[in-house]
PDB file of C-alpha atoms in Angstrom:
ATOM      1  CA  GLU A   1     -59.729-131.815  93.273  1.00 64.00           C
ATOM      2  CA  ALA A   2     -57.545-132.565  90.172  1.00 76.00           C
ATOM      3  CA  GLY A   3     -53.989-134.241  91.717  1.00 91.00           C
ATOM      4  CA  VAL A   4     -50.460-133.592  90.124  1.00 96.00           C
ATOM      5  CA  THR A   5     -49.999-133.639  86.618  1.00 97.00           C
ATOM      6  CA  GLN A   6     -47.847-134.887  84.413  1.00 98.00           C
ATOM      7  CA  SER A   7     -47.011-135.680  80.540  1.00 97.00           C
ATOM      8  CA  PRO A   8     -45.502-137.776  79.411  1.00 97.00           C
ATOM      9  CA  THR A   9     -45.959-141.491  81.779  1.00 96.00           C
ATOM     10  CA  HIS A  10     -42.477-142.322  79.733  1.00 97.00           C
ATOM     11  CA  LEU A  11     -39.794-141.053  77.233  1.00 98.00           C
ATOM     12  CA  ILE A  12     -37.476-142.609  75.003  1.00 98.00           C
ATOM     13  CA  LYS A  13     -34.984-140.378  73.787  1.00 98.00           C
ATOM     14  CA  THR A  14     -31.335-140.816  72.150  1.00 98.00           C
ATOM     15  CA  ARG A  15     -28.242-139.188  73.353  1.00 98.00           C
ATOM     16  CA  GLY A  16     -27.871-136.093  72.597  1.00 98.00           C
ATOM     17  CA  GLN A  17     -31.286-135.545  72.085  1.00 98.00           C
ATOM     18  CA  GLN A  18     -33.709-133.242  74.849  1.00 98.00           C
ATOM     19  CA  ALA A  19     -36.414-134.327  76.787  1.00 98.00           C
ATOM     20  CA  THR A  20     -39.872-131.531  77.559  1.00 98.00           C
ATOM     21  CA  LEU A  21     -41.201-132.909  80.573  1.00 98.00           C
ATOM     22  CA  ARG A  22     -44.823-130.976  81.957  1.00 98.00           C
ATOM     23  CA  CYS A  23     -46.332-130.585  85.144  1.00 98.00           C
ATOM     24  CA  SER A  24     -50.102-129.174  86.119  1.00 97.00           C
ATOM     25  CA  PRO A  25     -49.471-128.273  89.888  1.00 96.00           C
ATOM     26  CA  ILE A  26     -52.901-128.892  91.905  1.00 94.00           C
ATOM     27  CA  SER A  27     -55.622-125.716  91.698  1.00 93.00           C
ATOM     28  CA  GLY A  28     -54.480-123.082  93.954  1.00 90.00           C
ATOM     29  CA  HIS A  29     -50.518-124.056  94.091  1.00 92.00           C
ATOM     30  CA  THR A  30     -48.744-121.332  92.636  1.00 92.00           C
ATOM     31  CA  SER A  31     -45.233-122.999  93.970  1.00 93.00           C
ATOM     32  CA  VAL A  32     -43.989-126.478  91.553  1.00 95.00           C
ATOM     33  CA  TYR A  33     -40.456-128.466  92.381  1.00 95.00           C
ATOM     34  CA  TRP A  34     -38.636-130.495  90.316  1.00 97.00           C
ATOM     35  CA  TYR A  35     -36.710-134.140  91.579  1.00 97.00           C
ATOM     36  CA  GLN A  36     -35.347-136.584  90.095  1.00 97.00           C
ATOM     37  CA  GLN A  37     -35.122-140.356  91.044  1.00 95.00           C
ATOM     38  CA  ALA A  38     -32.874-142.058  89.815  1.00 91.00           C
ATOM     39  CA  LEU A  39     -33.229-146.078  90.351  1.00 82.00           C
ATOM     40  CA  GLY A  40     -31.774-147.002  93.365  1.00 73.00           C
ATOM     41  CA  LEU A  41     -31.457-143.682  94.693  1.00 75.00           C
ATOM     42  CA  GLY A  42     -33.413-140.897  96.997  1.00 83.00           C
ATOM     43  CA  LEU A  43     -35.723-137.887  95.002  1.00 93.00           C
ATOM     44  CA  GLN A  44     -32.884-135.543  94.222  1.00 94.00           C
ATOM     45  CA  PHE A  45     -33.835-131.763  94.356  1.00 94.00           C
ATOM     46  CA  LEU A  46     -33.353-130.062  90.475  1.00 96.00           C
ATOM     47  CA  LEU A  47     -35.627-126.565  90.822  1.00 95.00           C
ATOM     48  CA  TRP A  48     -37.798-124.578  92.234  1.00 93.00           C
ATOM     49  CA  TYR A  49     -40.428-122.032  90.851  1.00 94.00           C
ATOM     50  CA  ASP A  50     -42.931-119.806  92.183  1.00 91.00           C
ATOM     51  CA  GLU A  51     -45.237-117.627  90.672  1.00 90.00           C
ATOM     52  CA  GLY A  52     -42.980-118.112  87.363  1.00 92.00           C
ATOM     53  CA  GLU A  53     -39.196-117.151  89.004  1.00 93.00           C
ATOM     54  CA  GLU A  54     -36.793-119.947  89.225  1.00 94.00           C
ATOM     55  CA  ARG A  55     -36.008-119.976  93.189  1.00 91.00           C
ATOM     56  CA  ASN A  56     -33.913-122.061  93.555  1.00 90.00           C
ATOM     57  CA  ARG A  57     -31.515-125.058  92.078  1.00 93.00           C
ATOM     58  CA  GLY A  58     -30.035-127.773  92.714  1.00 93.00           C
ATOM     59  CA  ASN A  59     -26.664-129.221  92.188  1.00 93.00           C
ATOM     60  CA  PHE A  60     -27.334-130.400  88.295  1.00 96.00           C
ATOM     61  CA  PRO A  61     -25.437-129.199  85.238  1.00 96.00           C
ATOM     62  CA  PRO A  62     -27.254-126.045  83.380  1.00 96.00           C
ATOM     63  CA  ARG A  63     -28.434-128.505  81.296  1.00 97.00           C
ATOM     64  CA  PHE A  64     -31.550-129.328  82.838  1.00 98.00           C
ATOM     65  CA  SER A  65     -33.613-125.348  83.124  1.00 97.00           C
ATOM     66  CA  GLY A  66     -37.549-125.606  83.274  1.00 96.00           C
ATOM     67  CA  ARG A  67     -39.473-122.510  83.501  1.00 96.00           C
ATOM     68  CA  GLN A  68     -43.510-121.832  84.409  1.00 97.00           C
ATOM     69  CA  PHE A  69     -45.915-119.771  83.136  1.00 97.00           C
ATOM     70  CA  PRO A  70     -48.273-118.422  84.333  1.00 96.00           C
ATOM     71  CA  ASN A  71     -50.975-120.519  84.933  1.00 95.00           C
ATOM     72  CA  TYR A  72     -48.586-121.805  87.158  1.00 96.00           C
ATOM     73  CA  SER A  73     -47.417-124.498  85.149  1.00 97.00           C
ATOM     74  CA  SER A  74     -44.229-126.210  84.657  1.00 98.00           C
ATOM     75  CA  GLU A  75     -41.637-127.440  82.196  1.00 98.00           C
ATOM     76  CA  LEU A  76     -38.470-129.073  83.014  1.00 98.00           C
ATOM     77  CA  ASN A  77     -36.042-129.208  79.515  1.00 98.00           C
ATOM     78  CA  VAL A  78     -33.165-132.040  80.446  1.00 98.00           C
ATOM     79  CA  ASN A  79     -30.818-130.932  77.425  1.00 97.00           C
ATOM     80  CA  ALA A  80     -27.720-133.299  75.281  1.00 98.00           C
ATOM     81  CA  LEU A  81     -29.436-136.056  77.225  1.00 98.00           C
ATOM     82  CA  GLU A  82     -26.219-138.253  78.457  1.00 97.00           C
ATOM     83  CA  LEU A  83     -27.498-142.507  79.629  1.00 97.00           C
ATOM     84  CA  GLU A  84     -27.255-141.059  83.355  1.00 95.00           C
ATOM     85  CA  ASP A  85     -30.393-139.220  82.808  1.00 97.00           C
ATOM     86  CA  SER A  86     -32.089-142.227  82.308  1.00 97.00           C
ATOM     87  CA  ALA A  87     -34.396-141.443  86.102  1.00 96.00           C
ATOM     88  CA  LEU A  88     -38.252-141.288  87.244  1.00 96.00           C
ATOM     89  CA  TYR A  89     -38.720-137.288  86.880  1.00 98.00           C
ATOM     90  CA  LEU A  90     -41.123-136.196  89.300  1.00 97.00           C
ATOM     91  CA  CYS A  91     -42.902-132.769  89.721  1.00 97.00           C
ATOM     92  CA  ALA A  92     -44.643-131.755  93.244  1.00 95.00           C
ATOM     93  CA  SER A  93     -46.193-128.013  93.616  1.00 94.00           C
ATOM     94  CA  SER A  94     -48.039-126.123  97.165  1.00 90.00           C
ATOM     95  CA  HIS A  95     -49.217-123.513  97.784  1.00 86.00           C
ATOM     96  CA  SER A  96     -47.034-120.124  97.807  1.00 79.00           C
ATOM     97  CA  GLY A  97     -44.817-120.050 101.281  1.00 68.00           C
ATOM     98  CA  LYS A  98     -44.745-122.891 102.116  1.00 70.00           C
ATOM     99  CA  ASN A  99     -42.689-125.473 102.754  1.00 70.00           C
ATOM    100  CA  TYR A 100     -44.836-128.166 104.407  1.00 77.00           C
ATOM    101  CA  GLY A 101     -46.836-131.172 102.396  1.00 77.00           C
ATOM    102  CA  TYR A 102     -45.491-131.404  99.100  1.00 87.00           C
ATOM    103  CA  THR A 103     -48.331-133.293  96.681  1.00 92.00           C
ATOM    104  CA  PHE A 104     -46.056-134.752  94.330  1.00 95.00           C
ATOM    105  CA  GLY A 105     -47.222-136.508  90.882  1.00 96.00           C
ATOM    106  CA  SER A 106     -46.863-139.851  88.796  1.00 95.00           C
ATOM    107  CA  GLY A 107     -43.828-138.964  87.337  1.00 96.00           C
ATOM    108  CA  THR A 108     -42.202-139.116  83.986  1.00 97.00           C
ATOM    109  CA  ARG A 109     -39.980-142.143  83.637  1.00 96.00           C
ATOM    110  CA  LEU A 110     -37.068-140.989  81.133  1.00 97.00           C
ATOM    111  CA  THR A 111     -34.804-143.313  79.187  1.00 97.00           C
ATOM    112  CA  VAL A 112     -31.986-142.759  77.180  1.00 98.00           C
ATOM    113  CA  VAL A 113     -30.366-145.174  75.287  1.00 97.00           C
TER     114      VAL A 113
ATOM    115  CA  GLY B   1     -23.365-130.074 102.653  1.00 68.00           C
ATOM    116  CA  GLU B   2     -27.508-131.317 104.083  1.00 83.00           C
ATOM    117  CA  ASN B   3     -27.661-135.114 104.367  1.00 91.00           C
ATOM    118  CA  VAL B   4     -30.520-136.933 105.868  1.00 96.00           C
ATOM    119  CA  GLU B   5     -29.819-140.805 106.119  1.00 96.00           C
ATOM    120  CA  GLN B   6     -32.479-143.250 106.612  1.00 97.00           C
ATOM    121  CA  HIS B   7     -32.037-146.927 107.891  1.00 97.00           C
ATOM    122  CA  PRO B   8     -33.159-149.593 107.090  1.00 97.00           C
ATOM    123  CA  SER B   9     -32.642-149.645 103.275  1.00 95.00           C
ATOM    124  CA  THR B  10     -34.871-153.050 103.424  1.00 97.00           C
ATOM    125  CA  LEU B  11     -37.292-154.474 106.485  1.00 97.00           C
ATOM    126  CA  SER B  12     -39.191-157.578 106.254  1.00 97.00           C
ATOM    127  CA  VAL B  13     -42.196-158.054 109.063  1.00 97.00           C
ATOM    128  CA  GLN B  14     -44.797-160.198 109.748  1.00 97.00           C
ATOM    129  CA  GLU B  15     -48.373-158.572 109.594  1.00 97.00           C
ATOM    130  CA  GLY B  16     -49.075-157.446 112.479  1.00 97.00           C
ATOM    131  CA  ASP B  17     -45.941-157.019 113.865  1.00 97.00           C
ATOM    132  CA  SER B  18     -44.608-153.384 113.955  1.00 98.00           C
ATOM    133  CA  ALA B  19     -41.636-151.803 111.708  1.00 98.00           C
ATOM    134  CA  VAL B  20     -40.152-149.231 113.080  1.00 98.00           C
ATOM    135  CA  ILE B  21     -37.548-146.618 110.402  1.00 98.00           C
ATOM    136  CA  LYS B  22     -35.596-144.156 111.382  1.00 98.00           C
ATOM    137  CA  CYS B  23     -33.636-141.135 110.222  1.00 98.00           C
ATOM    138  CA  THR B  24     -30.909-139.178 110.693  1.00 98.00           C
ATOM    139  CA  TYR B  25     -30.617-135.524 109.597  1.00 97.00           C
ATOM    140  CA  SER B  26     -27.170-132.968 109.273  1.00 96.00           C
ATOM    141  CA  ASP B  27     -28.734-130.114 108.446  1.00 93.00           C
ATOM    142  CA  SER B  28     -29.787-128.046 112.571  1.00 93.00           C
ATOM    143  CA  ALA B  29     -31.856-125.658 110.645  1.00 92.00           C
ATOM    144  CA  SER B  30     -33.581-128.469 109.590  1.00 93.00           C
ATOM    145  CA  ASN B  31     -37.197-128.256 111.003  1.00 92.00           C
ATOM    146  CA  TYR B  32     -40.130-129.992 109.245  1.00 93.00           C
ATOM    147  CA  PHE B  33     -39.734-133.260 108.675  1.00 95.00           C
ATOM    148  CA  PRO B  34     -41.880-135.005 106.501  1.00 95.00           C
ATOM    149  CA  TRP B  35     -42.202-139.394 105.090  1.00 97.00           C
ATOM    150  CA  TYR B  36     -43.320-140.463 102.088  1.00 97.00           C
ATOM    151  CA  LYS B  37     -45.004-143.981 100.819  1.00 97.00           C
ATOM    152  CA  GLN B  38     -44.867-144.730  97.321  1.00 95.00           C
ATOM    153  CA  GLU B  39     -45.839-147.412  95.700  1.00 94.00           C
ATOM    154  CA  LEU B  40     -45.088-148.998  92.689  1.00 89.00           C
ATOM    155  CA  GLY B  41     -45.644-146.585  89.411  1.00 85.00           C
ATOM    156  CA  LYS B  42     -46.913-144.101  91.474  1.00 89.00           C
ATOM    157  CA  GLY B  43     -45.388-140.848  93.405  1.00 92.00           C
ATOM    158  CA  PRO B  44     -44.460-140.652  97.069  1.00 94.00           C
ATOM    159  CA  GLN B  45     -47.849-139.763  99.001  1.00 95.00           C
ATOM    160  CA  LEU B  46     -47.444-137.868 102.101  1.00 95.00           C
ATOM    161  CA  ILE B  47     -48.503-139.734 105.002  1.00 96.00           C
ATOM    162  CA  ILE B  48     -47.306-138.333 107.976  1.00 96.00           C
ATOM    163  CA  ASP B  49     -44.830-134.909 108.738  1.00 95.00           C
ATOM    164  CA  ILE B  50     -43.970-133.527 112.037  1.00 94.00           C
ATOM    165  CA  ARG B  51     -42.068-129.935 112.632  1.00 91.00           C
ATOM    166  CA  SER B  52     -39.789-129.188 114.930  1.00 85.00           C
ATOM    167  CA  ASN B  53     -41.553-127.344 118.075  1.00 85.00           C
ATOM    168  CA  VAL B  54     -43.413-131.301 118.335  1.00 83.00           C
ATOM    169  CA  GLY B  55     -42.223-134.138 119.600  1.00 90.00           C
ATOM    170  CA  GLU B  56     -44.582-136.745 118.158  1.00 94.00           C
ATOM    171  CA  LYS B  57     -47.135-137.173 116.502  1.00 94.00           C
ATOM    172  CA  LYS B  58     -49.895-139.687 116.239  1.00 96.00           C
ATOM    173  CA  ASP B  59     -52.997-140.715 113.329  1.00 94.00           C
ATOM    174  CA  GLN B  60     -54.245-144.349 113.695  1.00 96.00           C
ATOM    175  CA  ARG B  61     -51.160-147.120 113.552  1.00 97.00           C
ATOM    176  CA  ILE B  62     -48.908-144.741 112.153  1.00 98.00           C
ATOM    177  CA  ALA B  63     -46.735-142.303 114.430  1.00 97.00           C
ATOM    178  CA  VAL B  64     -43.883-140.353 113.955  1.00 97.00           C
ATOM    179  CA  THR B  65     -40.885-139.349 117.036  1.00 97.00           C
ATOM    180  CA  LEU B  66     -38.018-136.376 116.935  1.00 96.00           C
ATOM    181  CA  ASN B  67     -35.763-135.974 119.560  1.00 95.00           C
ATOM    182  CA  LYS B  68     -34.007-132.790 118.367  1.00 93.00           C
ATOM    183  CA  THR B  69     -30.645-132.896 120.225  1.00 93.00           C
ATOM    184  CA  ALA B  70     -29.819-136.024 118.421  1.00 94.00           C
ATOM    185  CA  LYS B  71     -30.990-135.390 115.043  1.00 95.00           C
ATOM    186  CA  HIS B  72     -32.940-138.707 114.531  1.00 96.00           C
ATOM    187  CA  PHE B  73     -36.745-138.994 114.042  1.00 97.00           C
ATOM    188  CA  SER B  74     -38.598-141.997 113.114  1.00 98.00           C
ATOM    189  CA  LEU B  75     -41.296-143.659 111.333  1.00 98.00           C
ATOM    190  CA  HIS B  76     -43.685-146.338 113.482  1.00 98.00           C
ATOM    191  CA  ILE B  77     -46.196-148.512 111.434  1.00 98.00           C
ATOM    192  CA  THR B  78     -48.160-150.261 114.457  1.00 97.00           C
ATOM    193  CA  GLU B  79     -50.623-153.246 113.047  1.00 97.00           C
ATOM    194  CA  THR B  80     -49.040-153.591 109.688  1.00 97.00           C
ATOM    195  CA  GLN B  81     -50.892-155.005 106.659  1.00 97.00           C
ATOM    196  CA  PRO B  82     -50.079-156.419 103.667  1.00 95.00           C
ATOM    197  CA  GLU B  83     -51.257-152.769 101.557  1.00 96.00           C
ATOM    198  CA  ASP B  84     -48.625-151.369 103.655  1.00 97.00           C
ATOM    199  CA  SER B  85     -45.606-152.759 101.288  1.00 97.00           C
ATOM    200  CA  ALA B  86     -44.217-150.016  99.291  1.00 97.00           C
ATOM    201  CA  VAL B  87     -40.944-147.806  99.920  1.00 96.00           C
ATOM    202  CA  TYR B  88     -40.830-145.103 102.436  1.00 97.00           C
ATOM    203  CA  PHE B  89     -39.006-142.209 102.208  1.00 97.00           C
ATOM    204  CA  CYS B  90     -37.857-139.961 105.214  1.00 97.00           C
ATOM    205  CA  ALA B  91     -37.086-136.161 104.577  1.00 96.00           C
ATOM    206  CA  ALA B  92     -35.958-132.623 106.246  1.00 95.00           C
ATOM    207  CA  SER B  93     -36.533-129.145 105.163  1.00 92.00           C
ATOM    208  CA  LYS B  94     -36.162-125.416 107.041  1.00 88.00           C
ATOM    209  CA  SER B  95     -37.388-122.187 105.911  1.00 81.00           C
ATOM    210  CA  GLY B  96     -37.041-120.136 103.369  1.00 74.00           C
ATOM    211  CA  THR B  97     -35.439-122.776 100.943  1.00 74.00           C
ATOM    212  CA  TYR B  98     -38.575-125.163 100.008  1.00 79.00           C
ATOM    213  CA  LYS B  99     -36.147-128.229  99.287  1.00 86.00           C
ATOM    214  CA  TYR B 100     -36.771-131.611 101.099  1.00 92.00           C
ATOM    215  CA  ILE B 101     -33.718-133.640 101.467  1.00 93.00           C
ATOM    216  CA  PHE B 102     -34.556-137.173 101.382  1.00 95.00           C
ATOM    217  CA  GLY B 103     -33.116-140.419 102.824  1.00 95.00           C
ATOM    218  CA  THR B 104     -32.495-142.599 100.067  1.00 93.00           C
ATOM    219  CA  GLY B 105     -35.512-144.984 101.099  1.00 95.00           C
ATOM    220  CA  THR B 106     -36.908-147.447 102.812  1.00 97.00           C
ATOM    221  CA  ARG B 107     -38.013-151.292 101.100  1.00 96.00           C
ATOM    222  CA  LEU B 108     -41.115-152.087 103.546  1.00 98.00           C
ATOM    223  CA  LYS B 109     -42.480-155.715 102.576  1.00 98.00           C
ATOM    224  CA  VAL B 110     -45.562-157.569 104.973  1.00 97.00           C
ATOM    225  CA  LEU B 111     -45.747-160.932 105.219  1.00 95.00           C
ATOM    226  CA  ALA B 112     -49.083-162.029 105.177  1.00 89.00           C
TER     227      ALA B 112
END
């Protein structure tokens, strides 16, 4: 069984640009979660999608947004990039309605210069 | 607000010794507590979890204990091996929110 896959592995952007990160959940999982892991910090909850809808949002500005597609894959968009957006962005998936047993992908390392 | 404190931030042990990592959560409604291991360049991997109706759970060399009254939970690793070296994160979650509140991580080094 394939795990959670994220692309790209690394992304370098200039301040003010937009970044798009992608995530494919484990087959059968309909919930997708996005977390930000800044250097030296724990994981901070960004967004939760389930069945194509945004269900919950963390304490991040509106320039962090995303969507979930009919095949349950997801995209995270970060607009007007700032230097402090540099971090590892992790995607996780789970069965709908289950708050246990997230499976994480390996992440996308976003560097803003 | 919701918060999970994790200690220590770094831990060095000799191979074969035990390691203990402790977490405290603030939201008394939390009912699910997973532990994740993150190796360099990889995403976090679930290693053990416990629900609030259980006080202790064990899986081979790894165990987790939960004290709901004190809002504490701990990870115990016995007979540590070099491959246990990684960053460990605790988290807390409650039904209905589906988001995890993570601790800030513990870097465990097992010295051969």
